[in-house]
PDB file of C-alpha atoms in Angstrom:
ATOM      1  CA  UNK D   1     -44.977  -1.675  38.842  1.00 79.00           C
ATOM      2  CA  UNK D   2     -42.621  -4.154  37.132  1.00 87.00           C
ATOM      3  CA  UNK D   3     -43.359  -7.828  37.673  1.00 92.00           C
ATOM      4  CA  UNK D   4     -41.242 -10.386  39.500  1.00 92.00           C
ATOM      5  CA  UNK D   5     -40.110 -11.622  36.090  1.00 92.00           C
ATOM      6  CA  UNK D   6     -38.601  -8.171  35.430  1.00 91.00           C
ATOM      7  CA  UNK D   7     -36.693  -8.238  38.700  1.00 88.00           C
ATOM      8  CA  UNK D   8     -35.199 -11.609  37.762  1.00 90.00           C
ATOM      9  CA  UNK D   9     -34.137 -10.443  34.324  1.00 87.00           C
ATOM     10  CA  UNK D  10     -30.430  -9.898  33.673  1.00 90.00           C
ATOM     11  CA  UNK D  11     -29.118  -6.369  34.019  1.00 90.00           C
ATOM     12  CA  UNK D  12     -28.141  -6.052  30.364  1.00 92.00           C
ATOM     13  CA  UNK D  13     -31.585  -7.104  29.166  1.00 92.00           C
ATOM     14  CA  UNK D  14     -33.308  -4.700  31.554  1.00 93.00           C
ATOM     15  CA  UNK D  15     -31.024  -1.890  30.392  1.00 95.00           C
ATOM     16  CA  UNK D  16     -31.845  -2.686  26.759  1.00 96.00           C
ATOM     17  CA  UNK D  17     -35.593  -2.530  27.387  1.00 96.00           C
ATOM     18  CA  UNK D  18     -35.284   0.721  29.354  1.00 95.00           C
ATOM     19  CA  UNK D  19     -33.115   2.344  26.676  1.00 96.00           C
ATOM     20  CA  UNK D  20     -35.485   1.282  23.889  1.00 96.00           C
ATOM     21  CA  UNK D  21     -38.570   2.448  25.777  1.00 95.00           C
ATOM     22  CA  UNK D  22     -36.988   5.773  26.719  1.00 94.00           C
ATOM     23  CA  UNK D  23     -36.070   6.444  23.099  1.00 94.00           C
ATOM     24  CA  UNK D  24     -39.547   5.575  21.828  1.00 95.00           C
ATOM     25  CA  UNK D  25     -41.529   7.429  24.490  1.00 92.00           C
ATOM     26  CA  UNK D  26     -39.227  10.452  24.319  1.00 90.00           C
ATOM     27  CA  UNK D  27     -39.820  10.717  20.586  1.00 91.00           C
ATOM     28  CA  UNK D  28     -43.505   9.801  20.381  1.00 90.00           C
ATOM     29  CA  UNK D  29     -44.985   9.954  23.887  1.00 88.00           C
ATOM     30  CA  UNK D  30     -47.254   7.303  25.310  1.00 89.00           C
ATOM     31  CA  UNK D  31     -50.134   7.455  22.836  1.00 88.00           C
ATOM     32  CA  UNK D  32     -48.026   7.138  19.701  1.00 89.00           C
ATOM     33  CA  UNK D  33     -45.204   5.099  21.221  1.00 92.00           C
ATOM     34  CA  UNK D  34     -44.979   1.613  19.739  1.00 94.00           C
ATOM     35  CA  UNK D  35     -44.423  -1.518  21.807  1.00 95.00           C
ATOM     36  CA  UNK D  36     -43.384  -3.261  18.592  1.00 95.00           C
ATOM     37  CA  UNK D  37     -40.584  -0.753  18.099  1.00 96.00           C
ATOM     38  CA  UNK D  38     -39.522  -1.012  21.746  1.00 96.00           C
ATOM     39  CA  UNK D  39     -39.400  -4.803  21.592  1.00 95.00           C
ATOM     40  CA  UNK D  40     -37.461  -4.782  18.323  1.00 95.00           C
ATOM     41  CA  UNK D  41     -34.896  -2.276  19.554  1.00 95.00           C
ATOM     42  CA  UNK D  42     -34.504  -4.132  22.849  1.00 95.00           C
ATOM     43  CA  UNK D  43     -34.111  -7.474  21.108  1.00 94.00           C
ATOM     44  CA  UNK D  44     -37.041  -9.136  22.895  1.00 93.00           C
ATOM     45  CA  UNK D  45     -40.380 -10.532  21.793  1.00 93.00           C
ATOM     46  CA  UNK D  46     -43.306  -8.140  22.192  1.00 93.00           C
ATOM     47  CA  UNK D  47     -45.022 -10.734  24.386  1.00 93.00           C
ATOM     48  CA  UNK D  48     -42.076 -10.600  26.765  1.00 92.00           C
ATOM     49  CA  UNK D  49     -42.891  -6.975  27.577  1.00 93.00           C
ATOM     50  CA  UNK D  50     -46.183  -8.161  29.073  1.00 92.00           C
ATOM     51  CA  UNK D  51     -44.267 -10.601  31.246  1.00 93.00           C
ATOM     52  CA  UNK D  52     -42.263  -7.660  32.580  1.00 94.00           C
ATOM     53  CA  UNK D  53     -45.087  -5.107  32.942  1.00 93.00           C
ATOM     54  CA  UNK D  54     -48.850  -5.277  33.344  1.00 91.00           C
ATOM     55  CA  UNK D  55     -49.491  -3.151  30.272  1.00 92.00           C
ATOM     56  CA  UNK D  56     -48.101  -0.291  28.186  1.00 93.00           C
ATOM     57  CA  UNK D  57     -49.055   2.313  30.790  1.00 91.00           C
ATOM     58  CA  UNK D  58     -47.213   0.364  33.475  1.00 92.00           C
ATOM     59  CA  UNK D  59     -44.094   0.326  31.285  1.00 94.00           C
ATOM     60  CA  UNK D  60     -44.466   4.068  30.655  1.00 92.00           C
ATOM     61  CA  UNK D  61     -44.762   4.797  34.371  1.00 91.00           C
ATOM     62  CA  UNK D  62     -41.659   2.726  35.072  1.00 93.00           C
ATOM     63  CA  UNK D  63     -39.659   4.535  32.404  1.00 93.00           C
ATOM     64  CA  UNK D  64     -40.788   7.837  33.885  1.00 92.00           C
ATOM     65  CA  UNK D  65     -39.663   6.654  37.312  1.00 93.00           C
ATOM     66  CA  UNK D  66     -36.239   5.620  36.001  1.00 93.00           C
ATOM     67  CA  UNK D  67     -35.743   8.993  34.310  1.00 91.00           C
ATOM     68  CA  UNK D  68     -37.019  10.873  37.348  1.00 92.00           C
ATOM     69  CA  UNK D  69     -34.565   8.997  39.548  1.00 93.00           C
ATOM     70  CA  UNK D  70     -31.675  10.192  37.380  1.00 93.00           C
ATOM     71  CA  UNK D  71     -32.835  13.796  37.549  1.00 94.00           C
ATOM     72  CA  UNK D  72     -33.447  13.518  41.281  1.00 95.00           C
ATOM     73  CA  UNK D  73     -30.007  12.044  41.984  1.00 96.00           C
ATOM     74  CA  UNK D  74     -28.359  14.893  40.099  1.00 95.00           C
ATOM     75  CA  UNK D  75     -30.425  17.563  41.836  1.00 96.00           C
ATOM     76  CA  UNK D  76     -29.943  16.093  45.311  1.00 97.00           C
ATOM     77  CA  UNK D  77     -26.182  16.141  44.763  1.00 96.00           C
ATOM     78  CA  UNK D  78     -26.426  19.771  43.652  1.00 96.00           C
ATOM     79  CA  UNK D  79     -28.580  20.659  46.662  1.00 97.00           C
ATOM     80  CA  UNK D  80     -25.806  19.473  48.964  1.00 95.00           C
ATOM     81  CA  UNK D  81     -23.289  21.597  47.058  1.00 96.00           C
ATOM     82  CA  UNK D  82     -25.544  24.665  47.063  1.00 96.00           C
ATOM     83  CA  UNK D  83     -26.132  24.461  50.853  1.00 95.00           C
ATOM     84  CA  UNK D  84     -29.884  24.514  51.518  1.00 96.00           C
ATOM     85  CA  UNK D  85     -29.331  26.105  54.948  1.00 95.00           C
ATOM     86  CA  UNK D  86     -28.737  29.451  53.232  1.00 94.00           C
ATOM     87  CA  UNK D  87     -31.592  31.969  52.977  1.00 95.00           C
ATOM     88  CA  UNK D  88     -34.269  30.056  51.110  1.00 97.00           C
ATOM     89  CA  UNK D  89     -34.941  32.310  48.140  1.00 97.00           C
ATOM     90  CA  UNK D  90     -31.228  32.850  47.515  1.00 96.00           C
ATOM     91  CA  UNK D  91     -30.788  29.083  47.546  1.00 97.00           C
ATOM     92  CA  UNK D  92     -33.885  28.555  45.365  1.00 97.00           C
ATOM     93  CA  UNK D  93     -32.505  30.918  42.722  1.00 97.00           C
ATOM     94  CA  UNK D  94     -29.311  28.889  42.421  1.00 97.00           C
ATOM     95  CA  UNK D  95     -31.252  25.628  42.469  1.00 97.00           C
ATOM     96  CA  UNK D  96     -33.482  26.711  39.595  1.00 96.00           C
ATOM     97  CA  UNK D  97     -30.420  27.834  37.627  1.00 95.00           C
ATOM     98  CA  UNK D  98     -29.004  24.320  38.043  1.00 96.00           C
ATOM     99  CA  UNK D  99     -32.360  22.838  37.042  1.00 96.00           C
ATOM    100  CA  UNK D 100     -32.511  24.844  33.804  1.00 93.00           C
ATOM    101  CA  UNK D 101     -28.891  23.984  32.992  1.00 93.00           C
ATOM    102  CA  UNK D 102     -29.515  20.266  33.539  1.00 94.00           C
ATOM    103  CA  UNK D 103     -32.286  20.130  30.955  1.00 93.00           C
ATOM    104  CA  UNK D 104     -30.249  22.224  28.535  1.00 90.00           C
ATOM    105  CA  UNK D 105     -27.497  19.605  28.729  1.00 93.00           C
ATOM    106  CA  UNK D 106     -29.714  16.480  28.732  1.00 92.00           C
ATOM    107  CA  UNK D 107     -32.034  16.455  25.694  1.00 91.00           C
ATOM    108  CA  UNK D 108     -33.247  12.892  26.387  1.00 89.00           C
ATOM    109  CA  UNK D 109     -34.426  13.862  29.864  1.00 91.00           C
ATOM    110  CA  UNK D 110     -36.024  16.983  28.403  1.00 91.00           C
ATOM    111  CA  UNK D 111     -37.878  14.926  25.795  1.00 90.00           C
ATOM    112  CA  UNK D 112     -39.149  12.491  28.424  1.00 88.00           C
ATOM    113  CA  UNK D 113     -40.250  15.426  30.568  1.00 88.00           C
ATOM    114  CA  UNK D 114     -42.109  16.904  27.611  1.00 88.00           C
ATOM    115  CA  UNK D 115     -43.751  13.558  26.867  1.00 87.00           C
ATOM    116  CA  UNK D 116     -45.109  13.283  30.392  1.00 84.00           C
ATOM    117  CA  UNK D 117     -46.196  16.927  30.498  1.00 85.00           C
ATOM    118  CA  UNK D 118     -47.977  16.992  27.135  1.00 85.00           C
ATOM    119  CA  UNK D 119     -49.459  13.482  27.108  1.00 83.00           C
ATOM    120  CA  UNK D 120     -53.018  13.535  25.736  1.00 84.00           C
ATOM    121  CA  UNK D 121     -54.131  10.221  27.228  1.00 84.00           C
ATOM    122  CA  UNK D 122     -55.620  11.182  30.596  1.00 87.00           C
ATOM    123  CA  UNK D 123     -54.946   7.923  32.431  1.00 86.00           C
ATOM    124  CA  UNK D 124     -51.353   7.762  31.200  1.00 85.00           C
ATOM    125  CA  UNK D 125     -50.770  11.422  32.055  1.00 85.00           C
ATOM    126  CA  UNK D 126     -52.144  10.963  35.568  1.00 87.00           C
ATOM    127  CA  UNK D 127     -49.974   7.871  36.088  1.00 86.00           C
ATOM    128  CA  UNK D 128     -46.719   9.464  35.017  1.00 87.00           C
ATOM    129  CA  UNK D 129     -47.380  12.827  36.635  1.00 88.00           C
ATOM    130  CA  UNK D 130     -48.002  11.013  39.915  1.00 90.00           C
ATOM    131  CA  UNK D 131     -44.534   9.484  39.586  1.00 90.00           C
ATOM    132  CA  UNK D 132     -42.897  12.815  38.745  1.00 91.00           C
ATOM    133  CA  UNK D 133     -44.714  14.698  41.504  1.00 93.00           C
ATOM    134  CA  UNK D 134     -43.733  12.110  44.090  1.00 93.00           C
ATOM    135  CA  UNK D 135     -40.051  12.700  43.316  1.00 94.00           C
ATOM    136  CA  UNK D 136     -40.512  16.480  43.270  1.00 94.00           C
ATOM    137  CA  UNK D 137     -42.306  16.574  46.599  1.00 96.00           C
ATOM    138  CA  UNK D 138     -39.970  14.190  48.393  1.00 96.00           C
ATOM    139  CA  UNK D 139     -37.167  16.638  47.632  1.00 96.00           C
ATOM    140  CA  UNK D 140     -39.010  19.959  47.851  1.00 97.00           C
ATOM    141  CA  UNK D 141     -41.181  19.435  50.914  1.00 97.00           C
ATOM    142  CA  UNK D 142     -38.281  19.115  53.412  1.00 97.00           C
ATOM    143  CA  UNK D 143     -36.575  22.163  51.878  1.00 97.00           C
ATOM    144  CA  UNK D 144     -39.708  24.285  52.223  1.00 97.00           C
ATOM    145  CA  UNK D 145     -40.488  23.111  55.748  1.00 96.00           C
ATOM    146  CA  UNK D 146     -36.887  23.722  56.841  1.00 96.00           C
ATOM    147  CA  UNK D 147     -37.096  27.230  55.362  1.00 96.00           C
ATOM    148  CA  UNK D 148     -40.218  27.887  57.361  1.00 95.00           C
ATOM    149  CA  UNK D 149     -38.610  26.550  60.556  1.00 95.00           C
ATOM    150  CA  UNK D 150     -35.624  28.882  60.013  1.00 94.00           C
ATOM    151  CA  UNK D 151     -37.911  31.868  59.593  1.00 95.00           C
ATOM    152  CA  UNK D 152     -37.236  32.360  55.873  1.00 96.00           C
ATOM    153  CA  UNK D 153     -40.984  32.108  55.211  1.00 96.00           C
ATOM    154  CA  UNK D 154     -43.718  34.087  56.895  1.00 93.00           C
ATOM    155  CA  UNK D 155     -45.303  32.335  59.864  1.00 92.00           C
ATOM    156  CA  UNK D 156     -48.654  32.375  58.053  1.00 93.00           C
ATOM    157  CA  UNK D 157     -47.193  31.315  54.696  1.00 94.00           C
ATOM    158  CA  UNK D 158     -49.272  28.704  52.882  1.00 96.00           C
ATOM    159  CA  UNK D 159     -46.528  26.156  52.285  1.00 96.00           C
ATOM    160  CA  UNK D 160     -48.841  23.889  50.304  1.00 97.00           C
ATOM    161  CA  UNK D 161     -49.540  26.731  47.902  1.00 97.00           C
ATOM    162  CA  UNK D 162     -45.799  27.357  47.586  1.00 97.00           C
ATOM    163  CA  UNK D 163     -45.187  23.676  46.853  1.00 97.00           C
ATOM    164  CA  UNK D 164     -47.986  23.675  44.296  1.00 97.00           C
ATOM    165  CA  UNK D 165     -46.476  26.686  42.533  1.00 97.00           C
ATOM    166  CA  UNK D 166     -43.066  24.991  42.476  1.00 97.00           C
ATOM    167  CA  UNK D 167     -44.667  21.878  40.952  1.00 94.00           C
ATOM    168  CA  UNK D 168     -45.914  24.074  38.115  1.00 93.00           C
ATOM    169  CA  UNK D 169     -42.716  26.076  37.797  1.00 94.00           C
ATOM    170  CA  UNK D 170     -40.226  23.201  37.539  1.00 94.00           C
ATOM    171  CA  UNK D 171     -41.611  21.527  34.390  1.00 92.00           C
ATOM    172  CA  UNK D 172     -42.190  24.956  32.876  1.00 92.00           C
ATOM    173  CA  UNK D 173     -38.535  25.939  33.335  1.00 92.00           C
ATOM    174  CA  UNK D 174     -37.393  22.537  32.092  1.00 92.00           C
ATOM    175  CA  UNK D 175     -39.247  22.989  28.797  1.00 90.00           C
ATOM    176  CA  UNK D 176     -40.167  26.610  28.073  1.00 87.00           C
ATOM    177  CA  UNK D 177     -36.698  27.663  26.817  1.00 84.00           C
ATOM    178  CA  UNK D 178     -36.926  24.899  24.180  1.00 82.00           C
ATOM    179  CA  UNK D 179     -40.638  24.753  23.270  1.00 80.00           C
ATOM    180  CA  UNK D 180     -41.856  27.817  21.418  1.00 77.00           C
ATOM    181  CA  UNK D 181     -45.119  29.269  22.617  1.00 79.00           C
ATOM    182  CA  UNK D 182     -44.938  28.117  26.234  1.00 83.00           C
ATOM    183  CA  UNK D 183     -43.847  31.455  27.677  1.00 81.00           C
ATOM    184  CA  UNK D 184     -43.936  34.407  25.282  1.00 81.00           C
ATOM    185  CA  UNK D 185     -44.632  36.884  28.094  1.00 84.00           C
ATOM    186  CA  UNK D 186     -41.224  36.671  29.793  1.00 80.00           C
ATOM    187  CA  UNK D 187     -39.252  36.468  26.571  1.00 71.00           C
ATOM    188  CA  UNK D 188     -38.444  32.763  26.419  1.00 70.00           C
ATOM    189  CA  UNK D 189     -39.728  32.679  22.841  1.00 65.00           C
ATOM    190  CA  UNK D 190     -36.873  35.019  21.914  1.00 65.00           C
ATOM    191  CA  UNK D 191     -34.325  33.393  24.125  1.00 60.00           C
ATOM    192  CA  UNK D 192     -30.806  34.669  24.641  1.00 67.00           C
ATOM    193  CA  UNK D 193     -28.194  32.808  26.644  1.00 68.00           C
ATOM    194  CA  UNK D 194     -28.998  34.948  29.683  1.00 77.00           C
ATOM    195  CA  UNK D 195     -32.777  34.911  29.405  1.00 82.00           C
ATOM    196  CA  UNK D 196     -33.546  31.756  31.461  1.00 85.00           C
ATOM    197  CA  UNK D 197     -31.505  33.053  34.403  1.00 88.00           C
ATOM    198  CA  UNK D 198     -33.271  36.412  34.261  1.00 89.00           C
ATOM    199  CA  UNK D 199     -36.646  34.664  34.133  1.00 91.00           C
ATOM    200  CA  UNK D 200     -35.687  32.516  37.128  1.00 93.00           C
ATOM    201  CA  UNK D 201     -34.966  35.671  39.109  1.00 94.00           C
ATOM    202  CA  UNK D 202     -38.294  37.220  38.178  1.00 93.00           C
ATOM    203  CA  UNK D 203     -40.159  34.119  39.307  1.00 95.00           C
ATOM    204  CA  UNK D 204     -38.211  33.901  42.558  1.00 96.00           C
ATOM    205  CA  UNK D 205     -38.820  37.590  43.257  1.00 96.00           C
ATOM    206  CA  UNK D 206     -42.565  36.971  43.013  1.00 96.00           C
ATOM    207  CA  UNK D 207     -42.368  33.934  45.304  1.00 97.00           C
ATOM    208  CA  UNK D 208     -40.212  35.839  47.812  1.00 96.00           C
ATOM    209  CA  UNK D 209     -42.680  38.724  47.862  1.00 95.00           C
ATOM    210  CA  UNK D 210     -45.611  36.360  48.421  1.00 95.00           C
ATOM    211  CA  UNK D 211     -44.100  33.961  50.946  1.00 97.00           C
ATOM    212  CA  UNK D 212     -40.902  35.509  52.336  1.00 95.00           C
ATOM    213  CA  UNK D 213     -40.310  37.561  55.447  1.00 90.00           C
ATOM    214  CA  UNK D 214     -38.048  40.230  53.956  1.00 71.00           C
ATOM    215  CA  UNK D 215     -38.586  43.074  51.533  1.00 50.00           C
ATOM    216  CA  UNK D 216     -39.770  41.951  48.077  1.00 48.00           C
ATOM    217  CA  UNK D 217     -36.911  41.263  45.685  1.00 45.00           C
ATOM    218  CA  UNK D 218     -36.720  42.938  42.328  1.00 44.00           C
ATOM    219  CA  UNK D 219     -34.321  42.427  39.468  1.00 42.00           C
ATOM    220  CA  UNK D 220     -32.301  45.368  40.744  1.00 41.00           C
ATOM    221  CA  UNK D 221     -31.580  43.589  44.050  1.00 42.00           C
ATOM    222  CA  UNK D 222     -30.513  40.199  42.763  1.00 44.00           C
ATOM    223  CA  UNK D 223     -27.212  39.198  41.230  1.00 45.00           C
ATOM    224  CA  UNK D 224     -26.607  37.193  38.100  1.00 43.00           C
ATOM    225  CA  UNK D 225     -23.367  35.207  37.918  1.00 41.00           C
ATOM    226  CA  UNK D 226     -21.786  37.545  40.427  1.00 40.00           C
ATOM    227  CA  UNK D 227     -22.685  40.717  38.527  1.00 42.00           C
ATOM    228  CA  UNK D 228     -25.347  43.249  39.454  1.00 39.00           C
ATOM    229  CA  UNK D 229     -28.428  43.082  37.279  1.00 40.00           C
ATOM    230  CA  UNK D 230     -30.174  46.383  36.657  1.00 41.00           C
ATOM    231  CA  UNK D 231     -33.854  46.832  35.880  1.00 39.00           C
TER     232      UNK D 231
END
């Protein structure tokens, strides 16, 4: 967590440090990210960074939190627009479409997401994934529990398993359309403009079949941008 000194720092200086750290960690990740470069770009002494944060990992976790807050704010606004009281898997399809579109339009957020997902330093990866997962779960858990209360999920549905699958699916959909080799099975290595939306529907169909109360969805029963999608 940032120190008291950080909280007393002027807004412009904090913004400069955050911007410099985001750029460096997005490009190089934690292990190869340079505090010297961050300090130089932010216009502060390297020693000042250790007055603001306990260590490099603490700075990395804070930058992850700042980026996650931006993504979360956007998605929470979209959730309100999409109306989460609708049938859960219909709503989830639209939500995942919005999620994919967000990372298509925000390469900096995508790079930070990749840095946290692919980090080789175990302690750093655990620290930043804990931050990311906290934001995910604070948003997803109420949605899933409300869906169960409405009867959109089977009474015996393992909601923790569903949440765990969503925790794996979200970073995958944020990155797979842009990182070759992550998902060759569903065609994201040969991506067309429509492919991510089709993949979303295949994933949701599997989740609906496993956890939902209705008949399993297939590609022939879902709609893409208002048009029927055939098998």
